[in-house]
Coordinates of C-alpha atoms in Angstrom, one line a residue:
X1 CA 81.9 123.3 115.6
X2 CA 82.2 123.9 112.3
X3 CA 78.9 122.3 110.6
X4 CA 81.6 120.8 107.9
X5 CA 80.2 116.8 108.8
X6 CA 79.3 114.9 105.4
X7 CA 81.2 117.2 103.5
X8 CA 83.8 116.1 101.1
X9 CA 87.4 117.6 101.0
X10 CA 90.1 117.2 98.7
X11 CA 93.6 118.3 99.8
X12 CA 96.4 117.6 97.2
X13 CA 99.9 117.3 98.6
X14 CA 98.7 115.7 101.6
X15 CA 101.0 112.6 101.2
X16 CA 103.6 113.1 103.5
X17 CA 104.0 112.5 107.3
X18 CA 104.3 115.6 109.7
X19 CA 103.5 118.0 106.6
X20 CA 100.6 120.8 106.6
X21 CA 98.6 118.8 104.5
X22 CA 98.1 115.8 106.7
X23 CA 97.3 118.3 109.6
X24 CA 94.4 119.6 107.7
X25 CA 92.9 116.3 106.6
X26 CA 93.4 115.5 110.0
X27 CA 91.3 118.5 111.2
X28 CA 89.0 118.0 108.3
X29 CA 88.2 114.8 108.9
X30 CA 87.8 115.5 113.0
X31 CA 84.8 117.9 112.6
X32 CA 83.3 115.3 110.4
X33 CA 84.2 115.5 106.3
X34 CA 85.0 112.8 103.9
X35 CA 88.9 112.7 102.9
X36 CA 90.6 112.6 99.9
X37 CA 94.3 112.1 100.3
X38 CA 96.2 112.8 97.5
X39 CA 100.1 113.6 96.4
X40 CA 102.4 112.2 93.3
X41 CA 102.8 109.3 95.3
X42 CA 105.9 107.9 93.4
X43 CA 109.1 109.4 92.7
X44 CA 109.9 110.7 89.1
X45 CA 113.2 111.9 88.3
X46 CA 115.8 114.2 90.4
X47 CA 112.9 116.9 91.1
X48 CA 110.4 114.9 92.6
X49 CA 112.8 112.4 94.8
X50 CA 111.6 110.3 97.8
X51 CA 112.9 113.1 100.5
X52 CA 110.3 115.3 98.5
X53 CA 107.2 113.5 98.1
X54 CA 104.1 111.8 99.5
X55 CA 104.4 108.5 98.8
X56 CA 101.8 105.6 98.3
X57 CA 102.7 104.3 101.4
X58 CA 102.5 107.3 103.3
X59 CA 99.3 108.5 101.6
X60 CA 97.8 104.7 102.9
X61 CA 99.2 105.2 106.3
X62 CA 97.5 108.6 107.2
X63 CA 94.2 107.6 105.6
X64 CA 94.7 104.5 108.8
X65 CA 94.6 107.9 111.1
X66 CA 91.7 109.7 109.2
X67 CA 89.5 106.7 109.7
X68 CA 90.7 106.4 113.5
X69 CA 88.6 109.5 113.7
X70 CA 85.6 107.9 112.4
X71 CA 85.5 109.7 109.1
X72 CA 85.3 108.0 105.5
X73 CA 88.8 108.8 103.3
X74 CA 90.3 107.6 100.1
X75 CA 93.8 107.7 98.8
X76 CA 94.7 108.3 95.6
X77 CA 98.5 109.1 93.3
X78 CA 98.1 112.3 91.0
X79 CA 100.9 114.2 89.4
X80 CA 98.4 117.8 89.8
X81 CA 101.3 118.9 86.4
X82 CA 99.0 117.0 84.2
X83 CA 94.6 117.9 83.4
X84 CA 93.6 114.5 82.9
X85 CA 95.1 113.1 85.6
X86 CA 93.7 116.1 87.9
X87 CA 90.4 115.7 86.1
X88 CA 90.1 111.7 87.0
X89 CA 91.0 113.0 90.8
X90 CA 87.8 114.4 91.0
X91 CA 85.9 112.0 88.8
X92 CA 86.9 109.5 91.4
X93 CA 86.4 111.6 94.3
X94 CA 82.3 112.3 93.7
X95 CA 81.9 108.8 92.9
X96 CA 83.2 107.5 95.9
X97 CA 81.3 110.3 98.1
X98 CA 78.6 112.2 95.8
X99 CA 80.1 115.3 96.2
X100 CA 83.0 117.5 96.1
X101 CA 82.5 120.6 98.4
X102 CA 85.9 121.5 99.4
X103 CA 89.4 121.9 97.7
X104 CA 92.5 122.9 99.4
X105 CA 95.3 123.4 96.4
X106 CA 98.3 122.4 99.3
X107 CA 101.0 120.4 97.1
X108 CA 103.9 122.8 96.6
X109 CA 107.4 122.7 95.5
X110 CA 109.9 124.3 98.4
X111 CA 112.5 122.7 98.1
X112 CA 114.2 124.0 94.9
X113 CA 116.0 127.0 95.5
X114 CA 118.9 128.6 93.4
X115 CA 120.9 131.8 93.1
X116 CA 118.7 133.9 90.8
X117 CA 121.8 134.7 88.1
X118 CA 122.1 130.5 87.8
X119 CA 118.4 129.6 88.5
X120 CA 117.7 126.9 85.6
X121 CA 115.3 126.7 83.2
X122 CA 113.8 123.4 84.5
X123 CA 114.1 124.4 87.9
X124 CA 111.9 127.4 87.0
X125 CA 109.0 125.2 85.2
X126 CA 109.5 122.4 87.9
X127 CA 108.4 124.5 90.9
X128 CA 105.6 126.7 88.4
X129 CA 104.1 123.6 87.2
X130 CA 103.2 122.4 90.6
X131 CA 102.4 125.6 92.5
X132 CA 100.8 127.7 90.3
X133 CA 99.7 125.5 86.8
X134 CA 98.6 122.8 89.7
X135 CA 96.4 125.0 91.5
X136 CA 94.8 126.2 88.4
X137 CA 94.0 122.9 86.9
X138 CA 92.7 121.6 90.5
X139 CA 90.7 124.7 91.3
X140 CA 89.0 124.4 87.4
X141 CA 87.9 120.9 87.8
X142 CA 86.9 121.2 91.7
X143 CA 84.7 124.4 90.3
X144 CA 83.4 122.6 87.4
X145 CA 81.8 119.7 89.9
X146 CA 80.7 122.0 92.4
X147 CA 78.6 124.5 89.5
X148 CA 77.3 121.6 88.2
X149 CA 76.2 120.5 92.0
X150 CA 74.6 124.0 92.4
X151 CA 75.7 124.4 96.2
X152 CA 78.5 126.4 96.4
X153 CA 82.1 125.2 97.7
X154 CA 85.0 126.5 99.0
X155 CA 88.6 126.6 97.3
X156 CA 91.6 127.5 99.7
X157 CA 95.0 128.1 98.5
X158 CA 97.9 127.5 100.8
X159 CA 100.1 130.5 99.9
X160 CA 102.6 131.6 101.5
X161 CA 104.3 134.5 103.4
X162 CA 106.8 134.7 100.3
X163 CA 103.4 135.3 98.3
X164 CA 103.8 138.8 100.0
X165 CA 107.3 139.2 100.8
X166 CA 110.6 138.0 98.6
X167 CA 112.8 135.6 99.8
X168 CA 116.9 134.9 98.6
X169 CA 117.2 132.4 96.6
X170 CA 113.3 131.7 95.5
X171 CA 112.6 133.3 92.9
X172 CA 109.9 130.8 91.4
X173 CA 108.8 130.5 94.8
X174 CA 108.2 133.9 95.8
X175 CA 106.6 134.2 91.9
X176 CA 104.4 131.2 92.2
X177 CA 103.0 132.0 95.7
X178 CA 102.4 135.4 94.2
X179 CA 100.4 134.2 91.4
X180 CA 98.6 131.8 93.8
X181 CA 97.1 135.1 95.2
X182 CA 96.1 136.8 91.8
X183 CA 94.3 133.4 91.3
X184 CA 93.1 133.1 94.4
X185 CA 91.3 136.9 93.9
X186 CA 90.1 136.2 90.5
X187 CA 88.9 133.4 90.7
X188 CA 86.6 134.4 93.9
X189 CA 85.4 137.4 91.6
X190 CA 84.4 134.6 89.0
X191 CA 83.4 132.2 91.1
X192 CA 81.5 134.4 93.7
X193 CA 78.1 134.0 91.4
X194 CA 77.9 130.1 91.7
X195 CA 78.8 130.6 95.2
X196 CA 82.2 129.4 95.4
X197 CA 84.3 131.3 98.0
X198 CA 87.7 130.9 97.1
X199 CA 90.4 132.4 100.0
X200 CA 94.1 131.8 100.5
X201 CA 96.2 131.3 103.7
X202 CA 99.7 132.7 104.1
X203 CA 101.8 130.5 106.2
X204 CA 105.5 131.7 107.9
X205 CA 108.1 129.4 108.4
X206 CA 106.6 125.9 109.8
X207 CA 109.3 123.4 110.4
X208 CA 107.5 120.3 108.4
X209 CA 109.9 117.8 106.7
X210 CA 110.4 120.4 104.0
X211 CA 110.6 123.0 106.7
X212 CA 113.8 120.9 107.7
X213 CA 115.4 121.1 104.7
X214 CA 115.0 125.2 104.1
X215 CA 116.7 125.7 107.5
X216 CA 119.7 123.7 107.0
X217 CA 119.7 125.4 103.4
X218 CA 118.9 128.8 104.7
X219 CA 121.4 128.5 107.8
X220 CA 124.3 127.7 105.7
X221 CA 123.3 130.2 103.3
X222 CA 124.4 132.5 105.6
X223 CA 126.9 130.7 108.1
X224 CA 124.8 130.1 111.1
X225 CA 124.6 126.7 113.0
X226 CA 121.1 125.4 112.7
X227 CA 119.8 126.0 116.1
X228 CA 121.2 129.9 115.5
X229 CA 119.4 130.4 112.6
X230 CA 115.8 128.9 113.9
X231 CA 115.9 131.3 116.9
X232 CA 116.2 134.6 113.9
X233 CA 112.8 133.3 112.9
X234 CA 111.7 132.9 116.1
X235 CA 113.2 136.3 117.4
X236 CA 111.5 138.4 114.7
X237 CA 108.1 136.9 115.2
X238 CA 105.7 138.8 117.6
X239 CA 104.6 135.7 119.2
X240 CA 107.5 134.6 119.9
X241 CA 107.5 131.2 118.1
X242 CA 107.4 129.4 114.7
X243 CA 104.2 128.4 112.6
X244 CA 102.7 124.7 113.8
X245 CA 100.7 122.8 111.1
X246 CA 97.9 122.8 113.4
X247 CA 97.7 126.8 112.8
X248 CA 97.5 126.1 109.0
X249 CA 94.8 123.5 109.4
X250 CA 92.6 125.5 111.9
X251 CA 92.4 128.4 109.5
X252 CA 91.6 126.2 106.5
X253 CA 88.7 124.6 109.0
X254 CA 87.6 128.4 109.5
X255 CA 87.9 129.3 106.3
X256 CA 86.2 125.9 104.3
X257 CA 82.9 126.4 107.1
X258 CA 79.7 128.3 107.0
X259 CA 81.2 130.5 109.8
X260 CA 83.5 132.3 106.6
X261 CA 80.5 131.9 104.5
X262 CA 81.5 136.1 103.9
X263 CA 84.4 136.0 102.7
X264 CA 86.3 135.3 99.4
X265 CA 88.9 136.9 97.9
X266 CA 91.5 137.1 101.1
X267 CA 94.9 136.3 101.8
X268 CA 94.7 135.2 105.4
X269 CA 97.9 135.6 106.9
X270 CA 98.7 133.1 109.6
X271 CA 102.2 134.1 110.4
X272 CA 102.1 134.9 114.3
X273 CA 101.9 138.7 113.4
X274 CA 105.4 138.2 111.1
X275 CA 103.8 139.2 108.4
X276 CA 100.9 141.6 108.1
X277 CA 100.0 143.2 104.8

């Protein structure tokens, strides 16, 4: 459907069971690319615990459902903080498949939230480092390889609807999903020569394993039993439900395929008509 088969995708923070990033390699990998599966894949310190992160293990065990769909996928641990460890990524990714012709920058840190009067200093560089410094070095390298292959690619960002709107409690968050946008646009005015498109999409509330953990944050935030505090979101939304990963990873599917092959530069908001600017 999409003309996307032999392509080559990267998605980063696509480690973990249930989460967006499995359902777009998933996707990816059903209308025909080559995979790359990667995430931290080991925990490292208090930040970056075992609740939080895509294993090795659980890389390894959705590559076994990539290749169910007949498609060719790798797995591979990188901590996306760190350039030479994001640079061997893709090093490692064109020599296994020749190419790299699609990046989605989907690893993000959710999951550490803090009054803003007693947010911490390493709280602050914890969830920056990842979101925003991660997406830069990633989107560099990817662009490097795909100048030097002289076809074009495409880079999508998975935002967020706090890249548009603030949220309690998220200041680094709501700052990092915000500067994922102002990359996002400047790098597709950059990039835009070698024929790079570069867009973003803007997620609501999805209840993935980290999903899970904002709601029973968010609900006793403000003293509502779980189920009470899922039907807000649902009541506010248009449609009349919350976000599915499969949204997400139809939009990136759109969005990495000649079908988009006009636009750069946007913020797609995929939000069930929540959010809309």
């Amino acid at each position: 459907m999409y003309n996307l088969k032999g392509k080559t995708a990267i998605i980063t923070g696509s480690g973990r069971r249930k989460g967006i990033g499995e359902a777009i390699a998933l996707k990816l990998a059903s209308e025909g690319c080559n995979v790359v599966i990667t995430d931290i894949g080991v925990t490292k310190g208090t930040q970056f615990s075992k609740q939080h992160i895509g294993t090795t293990d659980e890389m390894e065990a959705i590559i076994a459902d990539v290749k169910k769909l007949g498609a060719n996928a790798i797995a591979l641990a990188c901590d996306i903080r760190y350039e030479d460890q994001v640079s061997n990524l893709m090093q490692t990714a064109k020599d296994a498949f020749g190419s790299i012709d699609i990046l989605v920058n989907n690893a993000g840190v959710g999951f550490i939230m803090e009054p803003f009067t007693e947010f911490k200093e390493a709280s602050w560089d914890a969830v920056l480092d990842v979101n925003l410094k991660g997406a830069f070095l990633c989107s560099k390298h990817a662009a490097m390889q795909m100048i030097e292959q002289g076809k074009g690619g495409s880079i999508i960002n998975i935002a967020s609807q706090a890249a548009k709107s603030g949220f309690p409690f998220a200041a680094a968050y709501t700052a990092s999903k915000h500067g994922m946008i102002g990359l996002t646009r400047s790098n597709a005015v950059e990039l835009g020569t070698h024929k790079i498109r570069v867009n973003a999409v803007c997620p609501n509330h999805i209840t993935t394993g980290l999903g899970h953990w904002q709601n029973q944050f968010f609900s006793d935030k403000l003293g509502l039993k779980y189920d009470e505090y899922l039907q807000t979101i649902v009541d506010k939304n248009p449609l009349g439900r919350t976000g599915l990963v499969e949204d997400i990873a139809k939009a990136v599917a759109f969005l990495a395929s000649d079908q988009a092959d006009y636009i750069t530069g946007e913020a797609m908001n995929v939000s069930g008509g929540e959010e809309y600017h």
